[in-house]
Amino acid sequence: MANDAPGAPALARTLTLRAVVLFGLAYMTPLIVLGTFGVVAAGTGGAVPTAYLLALVAMLFTAHSYGKMAAAYPVAGSAYTYVRKAIDGRLGLLVGWATLLDYFFLPMVIWLIGGAYLQARFPGVPHWIWIIASSPSPPC
């Protein structure tokens, strides 16, 4: 486990603004609506805007919490660092890996679901074309 002493190993902040914006766009691809809208509409009895507003409130509390933690621990590492410092290093490691896997697999699942919806709507276009078309280029 890394410590906070000067010269100790630390994560470097190497992402540029362009890379972060492209990652955010890739993560929030417009195809996410295809994968969630129907499920939310069925689960809420058609009250999708209300469900989205409630989710927005929860996300605002999360963003506020991240802001407080970033002010308290101004180091790279986000959720991993916050859990490691506030609770336990082993749990921080678990949170870090879960977050990494989430960032890696969730966009893939979204692209697959979106490709399946679009391929069903336009059966003449192969599924793989939709996946490539919806996948963003990697950040540089």
Short mmCIF file of C-alpha atoms in Angstrom, two decimals:
data_model
loop_
_atom_site.label_atom_id
_atom_site.label_comp_id
_atom_site.label_asym_id
_atom_site.label_seq_id
_atom_site.Cartn_x
_atom_site.Cartn_y
_atom_site.Cartn_z
CA MET A 1 0.00 0.00 0.00
CA ALA A 2 1.36 3.40 -0.93
CA ASN A 3 1.89 5.99 1.77
CA ASP A 4 1.62 9.77 1.61
CA ALA A 5 5.25 10.57 2.43
CA PRO A 6 7.14 12.82 0.02
CA GLY A 7 8.73 10.79 -2.76
CA ALA A 8 6.34 7.86 -2.20
CA PRO A 9 4.84 6.19 -5.28
CA ALA A 10 1.74 8.03 -6.47
CA LEU A 11 -0.59 8.10 -9.43
CA ALA A 12 0.30 10.75 -11.97
CA ARG A 13 -2.37 13.01 -13.48
CA THR A 14 -1.57 12.53 -17.15
CA LEU A 15 -4.95 12.81 -18.86
CA THR A 16 -5.51 15.94 -20.89
CA LEU A 17 -8.81 17.80 -20.97
CA ARG A 18 -9.44 16.44 -24.47
CA ALA A 19 -8.91 12.86 -23.28
CA VAL A 20 -11.23 13.32 -20.32
CA VAL A 21 -13.96 14.87 -22.49
CA LEU A 22 -13.69 12.06 -25.06
CA PHE A 23 -13.81 9.46 -22.29
CA GLY A 24 -16.92 11.14 -20.87
CA LEU A 25 -18.60 11.16 -24.27
CA ALA A 26 -17.70 7.52 -24.82
CA TYR A 27 -19.06 6.62 -21.42
CA MET A 28 -22.27 8.59 -21.89
CA THR A 29 -22.84 7.56 -25.50
CA PRO A 30 -26.29 8.45 -26.80
CA LEU A 31 -26.98 4.74 -27.24
CA ILE A 32 -27.40 4.38 -23.46
CA VAL A 33 -30.96 5.64 -23.93
CA LEU A 34 -31.72 2.57 -26.05
CA GLY A 35 -30.56 0.24 -23.29
CA THR A 36 -32.35 1.90 -20.41
CA PHE A 37 -35.39 3.85 -21.58
CA GLY A 38 -37.68 0.85 -22.10
CA VAL A 39 -36.70 -0.73 -18.79
CA VAL A 40 -37.22 2.53 -16.93
CA ALA A 41 -40.55 3.18 -18.70
CA ALA A 42 -41.84 -0.28 -17.77
CA GLY A 43 -40.58 -0.08 -14.19
CA THR A 44 -42.05 3.37 -13.54
CA GLY A 45 -45.35 2.96 -15.33
CA GLY A 46 -44.42 5.64 -17.85
CA ALA A 47 -42.99 8.15 -15.37
CA VAL A 48 -39.57 8.26 -17.01
CA PRO A 49 -38.94 12.00 -16.44
CA THR A 50 -39.66 11.59 -12.72
CA ALA A 51 -37.34 8.59 -12.51
CA TYR A 52 -34.61 10.53 -14.30
CA LEU A 53 -35.09 13.53 -11.98
CA LEU A 54 -34.75 11.29 -8.92
CA ALA A 55 -31.60 9.77 -10.43
CA LEU A 56 -30.32 13.31 -11.05
CA VAL A 57 -30.76 14.17 -7.36
CA ALA A 58 -28.80 11.06 -6.36
CA MET A 59 -26.05 11.95 -8.86
CA LEU A 60 -25.86 15.50 -7.53
CA PHE A 61 -25.32 14.18 -4.00
CA THR A 62 -22.63 11.86 -5.39
CA ALA A 63 -20.94 14.71 -7.25
CA HIS A 64 -21.04 16.86 -4.09
CA SER A 65 -19.48 14.00 -2.10
CA TYR A 66 -16.74 13.56 -4.70
CA GLY A 67 -16.05 17.30 -4.53
CA LYS A 68 -15.68 17.16 -0.74
CA MET A 69 -13.42 14.11 -0.94
CA ALA A 70 -11.31 15.70 -3.67
CA ALA A 71 -10.80 18.73 -1.44
CA ALA A 72 -9.90 16.53 1.53
CA TYR A 73 -7.58 14.23 -0.46
CA PRO A 74 -6.20 16.17 -3.47
CA VAL A 75 -4.46 13.19 -5.08
CA ALA A 76 -5.18 11.10 -8.16
CA GLY A 77 -7.09 7.88 -7.67
CA SER A 78 -10.64 9.02 -7.03
CA ALA A 79 -12.87 6.36 -5.44
CA TYR A 80 -9.89 4.08 -4.70
CA THR A 81 -8.09 6.82 -2.78
CA TYR A 82 -11.20 7.97 -0.92
CA VAL A 83 -12.14 4.48 0.26
CA ARG A 84 -8.52 3.60 1.07
CA LYS A 85 -8.08 6.69 3.24
CA ALA A 86 -11.57 6.80 4.80
CA ILE A 87 -12.21 3.09 5.41
CA ASP A 88 -9.48 0.54 4.59
CA GLY A 89 -6.78 -0.09 2.01
CA ARG A 90 -8.07 -3.55 1.10
CA LEU A 91 -11.55 -2.24 0.48
CA GLY A 92 -10.02 0.64 -1.49
CA LEU A 93 -8.28 -1.88 -3.73
CA LEU A 94 -11.58 -3.68 -4.30
CA VAL A 95 -13.35 -0.41 -5.13
CA GLY A 96 -10.53 0.60 -7.48
CA TRP A 97 -10.72 -2.66 -9.42
CA ALA A 98 -14.53 -2.58 -9.52
CA THR A 99 -14.41 0.97 -10.89
CA LEU A 100 -11.81 0.03 -13.49
CA LEU A 101 -13.86 -2.94 -14.65
CA ASP A 102 -16.99 -0.79 -14.73
CA TYR A 103 -15.25 1.82 -16.90
CA PHE A 104 -13.98 -0.95 -19.17
CA PHE A 105 -17.06 -3.15 -19.60
CA LEU A 106 -20.05 -0.80 -19.32
CA PRO A 107 -19.38 1.08 -22.58
CA MET A 108 -18.97 -2.26 -24.35
CA VAL A 109 -22.32 -3.48 -23.07
CA ILE A 110 -23.95 -0.21 -24.10
CA TRP A 111 -22.50 -0.50 -27.61
CA LEU A 112 -23.70 -4.11 -27.90
CA ILE A 113 -27.22 -3.24 -26.75
CA GLY A 114 -27.35 -0.20 -29.02
CA GLY A 115 -26.06 -2.24 -31.95
CA ALA A 116 -28.73 -4.89 -31.33
CA TYR A 117 -31.51 -2.25 -31.28
CA LEU A 118 -30.25 -0.54 -34.42
CA GLN A 119 -29.72 -3.84 -36.23
CA ALA A 120 -33.30 -4.85 -35.39
CA ARG A 121 -34.54 -1.51 -36.78
CA PHE A 122 -32.32 -1.70 -39.87
CA PRO A 123 -31.90 -5.44 -40.56
CA GLY A 124 -29.96 -4.84 -43.77
CA VAL A 125 -27.03 -3.37 -41.84
CA PRO A 126 -24.84 -5.93 -40.04
CA HIS A 127 -24.62 -5.71 -36.22
CA TRP A 128 -20.87 -5.11 -36.26
CA ILE A 129 -21.32 -1.98 -38.37
CA TRP A 130 -23.50 -0.42 -35.68
CA ILE A 131 -21.01 -1.30 -32.96
CA ILE A 132 -18.14 0.29 -34.85
CA ALA A 133 -20.25 3.33 -35.78
CA SER A 134 -21.30 3.94 -32.16
CA SER A 135 -17.86 3.33 -30.66
CA PRO A 136 -15.90 6.54 -30.18
CA SER A 137 -12.32 6.83 -31.26
CA PRO A 138 -9.83 6.36 -28.41
CA PRO A 139 -8.68 9.54 -26.67
CA CYS A 140 -5.29 10.84 -27.73
#
